[in-house]
Amino acid sequence: MSEILDLVGIFVFALTGALMGVRKRLDVVGMGVLAEMTALGGGIVRDLILNVRPAAFQSLGYVLVPVAATVIVFYWHPHVARVMPVILVLDAAGLGLFSAVGTAKALEYGLSPLHATVLGVTTAVGGGVIRDVLAGAIPTLLYDRQLYAVPALLGSAVMAGLSTAGLHGWPATLAAAVLAFGLRITAMRRGWRAPVAKGAEDPAA
């Protein structure tokens, strides 16, 4: 079940990466690279820091799912763009899931709650950072429009806190993921965003 949820999250993240490729007018190879990096980049960075073989290289599905997402976007990107609101909701769910799961894995390998929280955020947003850098955009992590990194931080911190309190397993993971998901969805609907320095120009303006 956990692998199925992972693959769903990877698929949704890969769709956003491939759509970025369309917006940047990249060819199919560029779209595929962005899809793979968005979907797998955060988990690969996490596992390399933990000094373990990345999960992406232990299952063929982890690599093939982003390829499938790229093909879908390549041929039907206007239709995919029309259902973007649904994709954003699924993306928020993936964000919450990956932040909680990433933190839990870091804790399993003996990291402190603080370091595990940082690695949980890395798992959730690292692929998006790699995507944005490759595409020449301001990384979401550095310009948290409509709160993206903050929900990931909430999910990771809650997961670390629950684990410290002796609560483990899927109930703790679900609780942390749902809280991150709820904050992300609320931020999207209400237009919340992290503050910028007084008098600074909005880079998206």
mmCIF file of C-alpha atoms in Angstrom:
data_model
loop_
_atom_site.group_PDB
_atom_site.id
_atom_site.type_symbol
_atom_site.label_atom_id
_atom_site.label_comp_id
_atom_site.label_asym_id
_atom_site.label_seq_id
_atom_site.Cartn_x
_atom_site.Cartn_y
_atom_site.Cartn_z
ATOM 1 C CA MET A 1 0.000 0.000 0.000
ATOM 2 C CA SER A 2 2.811 2.409 0.890
ATOM 3 C CA GLU A 3 4.518 1.806 -2.448
ATOM 4 C CA ILE A 4 1.249 2.509 -4.287
ATOM 5 C CA LEU A 5 0.902 5.821 -2.443
ATOM 6 C CA ASP A 6 4.532 6.612 -3.262
ATOM 7 C CA LEU A 7 3.924 5.946 -6.953
ATOM 8 C CA VAL A 8 0.798 8.123 -6.977
ATOM 9 C CA GLY A 9 2.765 10.965 -5.397
ATOM 10 C CA ILE A 10 5.606 10.445 -7.860
ATOM 11 C CA PHE A 11 3.165 10.508 -10.777
ATOM 12 C CA VAL A 12 1.605 13.791 -9.681
ATOM 13 C CA PHE A 13 4.974 15.440 -9.040
ATOM 14 C CA ALA A 14 6.153 14.199 -12.439
ATOM 15 C CA LEU A 15 3.127 15.794 -14.119
ATOM 16 C CA THR A 16 4.056 19.180 -12.650
ATOM 17 C CA GLY A 17 7.634 18.737 -13.833
ATOM 18 C CA ALA A 18 6.599 17.835 -17.360
ATOM 19 C CA LEU A 19 4.157 20.763 -17.470
ATOM 20 C CA MET A 20 7.010 23.058 -16.477
ATOM 21 C CA GLY A 21 8.862 21.687 -19.485
ATOM 22 C CA VAL A 22 5.933 22.591 -21.733
ATOM 23 C CA ARG A 23 5.805 26.121 -20.315
ATOM 24 C CA LYS A 24 9.556 26.505 -20.916
ATOM 25 C CA ARG A 25 9.152 25.115 -24.468
ATOM 26 C CA LEU A 26 11.541 22.216 -23.835
ATOM 27 C CA ASP A 27 11.653 19.135 -26.048
ATOM 28 C CA VAL A 28 10.463 15.736 -24.861
ATOM 29 C CA VAL A 29 13.877 14.912 -23.400
ATOM 30 C CA GLY A 30 13.863 18.087 -21.327
ATOM 31 C CA MET A 31 10.317 17.376 -20.206
ATOM 32 C CA GLY A 32 11.347 13.892 -19.131
ATOM 33 C CA VAL A 33 14.337 15.164 -17.184
ATOM 34 C CA LEU A 34 12.174 17.697 -15.325
ATOM 35 C CA ALA A 35 9.537 15.039 -14.636
ATOM 36 C CA GLU A 36 12.097 12.582 -13.244
ATOM 37 C CA MET A 37 13.892 15.199 -11.142
ATOM 38 C CA THR A 38 10.673 16.650 -9.734
ATOM 39 C CA ALA A 39 9.330 13.241 -8.795
ATOM 40 C CA LEU A 40 12.499 11.581 -7.512
ATOM 41 C CA GLY A 41 14.994 14.319 -6.701
ATOM 42 C CA GLY A 42 13.972 14.922 -3.095
ATOM 43 C CA GLY A 43 13.973 11.243 -2.187
ATOM 44 C CA ILE A 44 17.331 10.680 -3.875
ATOM 45 C CA VAL A 45 18.919 13.573 -1.963
ATOM 46 C CA ARG A 46 17.455 12.232 1.292
ATOM 47 C CA ASP A 47 18.753 8.725 0.735
ATOM 48 C CA LEU A 48 22.209 9.936 -0.288
ATOM 49 C CA ILE A 49 22.411 11.966 2.925
ATOM 50 C CA LEU A 50 21.360 8.845 4.860
ATOM 51 C CA ASN A 51 24.038 6.892 2.963
ATOM 52 C CA VAL A 52 21.611 4.284 1.641
ATOM 53 C CA ARG A 53 20.784 3.181 -1.878
ATOM 54 C CA PRO A 54 18.054 5.538 -3.154
ATOM 55 C CA ALA A 55 14.601 3.983 -3.252
ATOM 56 C CA ALA A 56 14.269 5.216 -6.839
ATOM 57 C CA PHE A 57 16.934 2.674 -7.858
ATOM 58 C CA GLN A 58 15.304 -0.259 -6.123
ATOM 59 C CA SER A 59 12.068 -0.373 -8.110
ATOM 60 C CA LEU A 60 11.550 -0.039 -11.851
ATOM 61 C CA GLY A 61 8.208 1.634 -11.256
ATOM 62 C CA TYR A 62 9.836 4.655 -9.650
ATOM 63 C CA VAL A 63 11.595 5.425 -12.929
ATOM 64 C CA LEU A 64 8.844 4.366 -15.345
ATOM 65 C CA VAL A 65 6.001 6.317 -13.705
ATOM 66 C CA PRO A 66 7.607 9.712 -14.484
ATOM 67 C CA VAL A 67 8.173 8.501 -18.057
ATOM 68 C CA ALA A 68 4.456 7.715 -18.333
ATOM 69 C CA ALA A 69 3.600 11.150 -16.938
ATOM 70 C CA THR A 70 5.884 12.756 -19.520
ATOM 71 C CA VAL A 71 4.193 10.899 -22.370
ATOM 72 C CA ILE A 72 0.752 11.964 -21.130
ATOM 73 C CA VAL A 73 1.767 15.621 -20.867
ATOM 74 C CA PHE A 74 3.615 15.551 -24.208
ATOM 75 C CA TYR A 75 0.535 14.451 -26.144
ATOM 76 C CA TRP A 76 -2.289 15.851 -24.034
ATOM 77 C CA HIS A 77 -0.863 18.814 -22.125
ATOM 78 C CA PRO A 78 -3.831 21.116 -22.932
ATOM 79 C CA HIS A 79 -6.166 18.598 -21.291
ATOM 80 C CA VAL A 80 -3.795 18.096 -18.348
ATOM 81 C CA ALA A 81 -3.578 21.871 -17.856
ATOM 82 C CA ARG A 82 -7.382 22.074 -17.702
ATOM 83 C CA VAL A 83 -7.467 19.721 -14.723
ATOM 84 C CA MET A 84 -4.668 21.594 -12.980
ATOM 85 C CA PRO A 85 -6.838 22.353 -9.905
ATOM 86 C CA VAL A 86 -7.206 18.607 -9.328
ATOM 87 C CA ILE A 87 -3.481 18.095 -9.886
ATOM 88 C CA LEU A 88 -2.696 20.803 -7.325
ATOM 89 C CA VAL A 89 -4.879 19.050 -4.754
ATOM 90 C CA LEU A 90 -3.101 15.757 -5.413
ATOM 91 C CA ASP A 91 0.229 17.597 -5.328
ATOM 92 C CA ALA A 92 -0.675 18.919 -1.869
ATOM 93 C CA ALA A 93 -1.449 15.376 -0.763
ATOM 94 C CA GLY A 94 1.901 14.200 -2.131
ATOM 95 C CA LEU A 95 3.642 17.051 -0.345
ATOM 96 C CA GLY A 96 2.155 16.004 2.984
ATOM 97 C CA LEU A 97 2.856 12.319 2.417
ATOM 98 C CA PHE A 98 6.470 12.798 1.344
ATOM 99 C CA SER A 99 7.261 15.178 4.202
ATOM 100 C CA ALA A 100 5.936 12.682 6.768
ATOM 101 C CA VAL A 101 7.493 9.606 5.161
ATOM 102 C CA GLY A 102 10.838 11.369 4.645
ATOM 103 C CA THR A 103 10.967 12.403 8.282
ATOM 104 C CA ALA A 104 10.037 8.916 9.461
ATOM 105 C CA LYS A 105 12.791 7.346 7.371
ATOM 106 C CA ALA A 106 15.360 9.820 8.692
ATOM 107 C CA LEU A 107 14.331 8.998 12.253
ATOM 108 C CA GLU A 108 14.681 5.283 11.524
ATOM 109 C CA TYR A 109 18.303 5.905 10.547
ATOM 110 C CA GLY A 110 19.065 7.598 13.851
ATOM 111 C CA LEU A 111 18.852 11.284 12.993
ATOM 112 C CA SER A 112 17.753 13.726 15.676
ATOM 113 C CA PRO A 113 14.183 15.085 15.438
ATOM 114 C CA LEU A 114 15.504 18.438 14.169
ATOM 115 C CA HIS A 115 17.683 16.904 11.454
ATOM 116 C CA ALA A 116 14.925 14.467 10.524
ATOM 117 C CA THR A 117 12.536 17.402 10.093
ATOM 118 C CA VAL A 118 14.979 19.126 7.747
ATOM 119 C CA LEU A 119 15.361 15.928 5.752
ATOM 120 C CA GLY A 120 11.586 15.488 5.619
ATOM 121 C CA VAL A 121 11.236 18.936 4.059
ATOM 122 C CA THR A 122 14.036 18.047 1.652
ATOM 123 C CA THR A 123 12.155 14.924 0.597
ATOM 124 C CA ALA A 124 8.983 16.908 -0.081
ATOM 125 C CA VAL A 125 10.371 19.968 -1.861
ATOM 126 C CA GLY A 126 13.838 18.908 -3.042
ATOM 127 C CA GLY A 127 12.629 17.649 -6.403
ATOM 128 C CA GLY A 128 10.785 20.909 -7.031
ATOM 129 C CA VAL A 129 13.943 22.879 -6.246
ATOM 130 C CA ILE A 130 15.943 20.823 -8.747
ATOM 131 C CA ARG A 131 13.162 21.288 -11.333
ATOM 132 C CA ASP A 132 13.072 25.051 -10.856
ATOM 133 C CA VAL A 133 16.854 25.409 -11.028
ATOM 134 C CA LEU A 134 17.026 23.361 -14.237
ATOM 135 C CA ALA A 135 14.141 25.383 -15.722
ATOM 136 C CA GLY A 136 15.655 28.727 -14.740
ATOM 137 C CA ALA A 137 12.876 29.670 -12.293
ATOM 138 C CA ILE A 138 13.015 30.952 -8.716
ATOM 139 C CA PRO A 139 12.848 27.812 -6.547
ATOM 140 C CA THR A 140 9.621 27.512 -4.599
ATOM 141 C CA LEU A 141 11.662 26.897 -1.465
ATOM 142 C CA LEU A 142 13.182 30.385 -1.753
ATOM 143 C CA TYR A 143 9.978 32.124 -2.805
ATOM 144 C CA ASP A 144 7.224 30.367 -0.920
ATOM 145 C CA ARG A 145 4.242 31.678 -2.853
ATOM 146 C CA GLN A 146 0.962 30.358 -1.424
ATOM 147 C CA LEU A 147 2.905 28.424 1.200
ATOM 148 C CA TYR A 148 4.572 25.312 -0.185
ATOM 149 C CA ALA A 149 7.644 24.746 1.946
ATOM 150 C CA VAL A 150 5.838 25.820 5.135
ATOM 151 C CA PRO A 151 3.243 22.994 4.970
ATOM 152 C CA ALA A 152 6.078 20.550 4.333
ATOM 153 C CA LEU A 153 7.837 21.918 7.409
ATOM 154 C CA LEU A 154 4.657 21.511 9.450
ATOM 155 C CA GLY A 155 4.190 17.902 8.339
ATOM 156 C CA SER A 156 7.823 17.052 9.038
ATOM 157 C CA ALA A 157 7.849 18.738 12.438
ATOM 158 C CA VAL A 158 4.619 17.032 13.513
ATOM 159 C CA MET A 159 5.959 13.663 12.387
ATOM 160 C CA ALA A 160 9.154 14.209 14.361
ATOM 161 C CA GLY A 161 7.177 15.362 17.394
ATOM 162 C CA LEU A 162 4.849 12.374 17.323
ATOM 163 C CA SER A 163 7.776 10.004 17.007
ATOM 164 C CA THR A 164 9.518 11.656 19.948
ATOM 165 C CA ALA A 165 6.307 11.176 21.937
ATOM 166 C CA GLY A 166 6.382 7.463 21.145
ATOM 167 C CA LEU A 167 3.749 7.485 18.387
ATOM 168 C CA HIS A 168 4.840 5.598 15.282
ATOM 169 C CA GLY A 169 3.390 3.778 12.289
ATOM 170 C CA TRP A 170 0.713 4.777 9.809
ATOM 171 C CA PRO A 171 -1.513 6.725 12.265
ATOM 172 C CA ALA A 172 1.331 9.163 12.983
ATOM 173 C CA THR A 173 2.250 9.376 9.297
ATOM 174 C CA LEU A 174 -1.366 9.999 8.308
ATOM 175 C CA ALA A 175 -1.833 12.688 10.964
ATOM 176 C CA ALA A 176 1.298 14.579 9.894
ATOM 177 C CA ALA A 177 0.448 14.270 6.194
ATOM 178 C CA VAL A 178 -3.130 15.463 6.699
ATOM 179 C CA LEU A 179 -2.001 18.539 8.641
ATOM 180 C CA ALA A 180 0.470 19.484 5.897
ATOM 181 C CA PHE A 181 -2.160 18.840 3.238
ATOM 182 C CA GLY A 182 -4.736 20.948 5.077
ATOM 183 C CA LEU A 183 -2.391 23.922 5.432
ATOM 184 C CA ARG A 184 -1.380 23.754 1.772
ATOM 185 C CA ILE A 185 -4.995 23.605 0.551
ATOM 186 C CA THR A 186 -6.060 26.438 2.858
ATOM 187 C CA ALA A 187 -3.135 28.556 1.662
ATOM 188 C CA MET A 188 -4.085 27.982 -1.976
ATOM 189 C CA ARG A 189 -7.720 28.900 -1.395
ATOM 190 C CA ARG A 190 -7.025 31.969 0.720
ATOM 191 C CA GLY A 191 -3.905 33.179 -1.063
ATOM 192 C CA TRP A 192 -1.666 32.899 1.995
ATOM 193 C CA ARG A 193 2.062 33.274 1.444
ATOM 194 C CA ALA A 194 5.193 33.782 3.476
ATOM 195 C CA PRO A 195 6.030 37.445 4.160
ATOM 196 C CA VAL A 196 8.734 39.307 2.259
ATOM 197 C CA ALA A 197 10.967 42.083 3.556
ATOM 198 C CA LYS A 198 9.264 45.445 3.852
ATOM 199 C CA GLY A 199 9.640 47.460 0.663
ATOM 200 C CA ALA A 200 10.948 44.512 -1.367
ATOM 201 C CA GLU A 201 9.544 44.083 -4.867
ATOM 202 C CA ASP A 202 7.486 41.008 -5.642
ATOM 203 C CA PRO A 203 9.600 38.924 -8.090
ATOM 204 C CA ALA A 204 6.405 37.505 -9.613
ATOM 205 C CA ALA A 205 4.940 40.932 -10.291
#
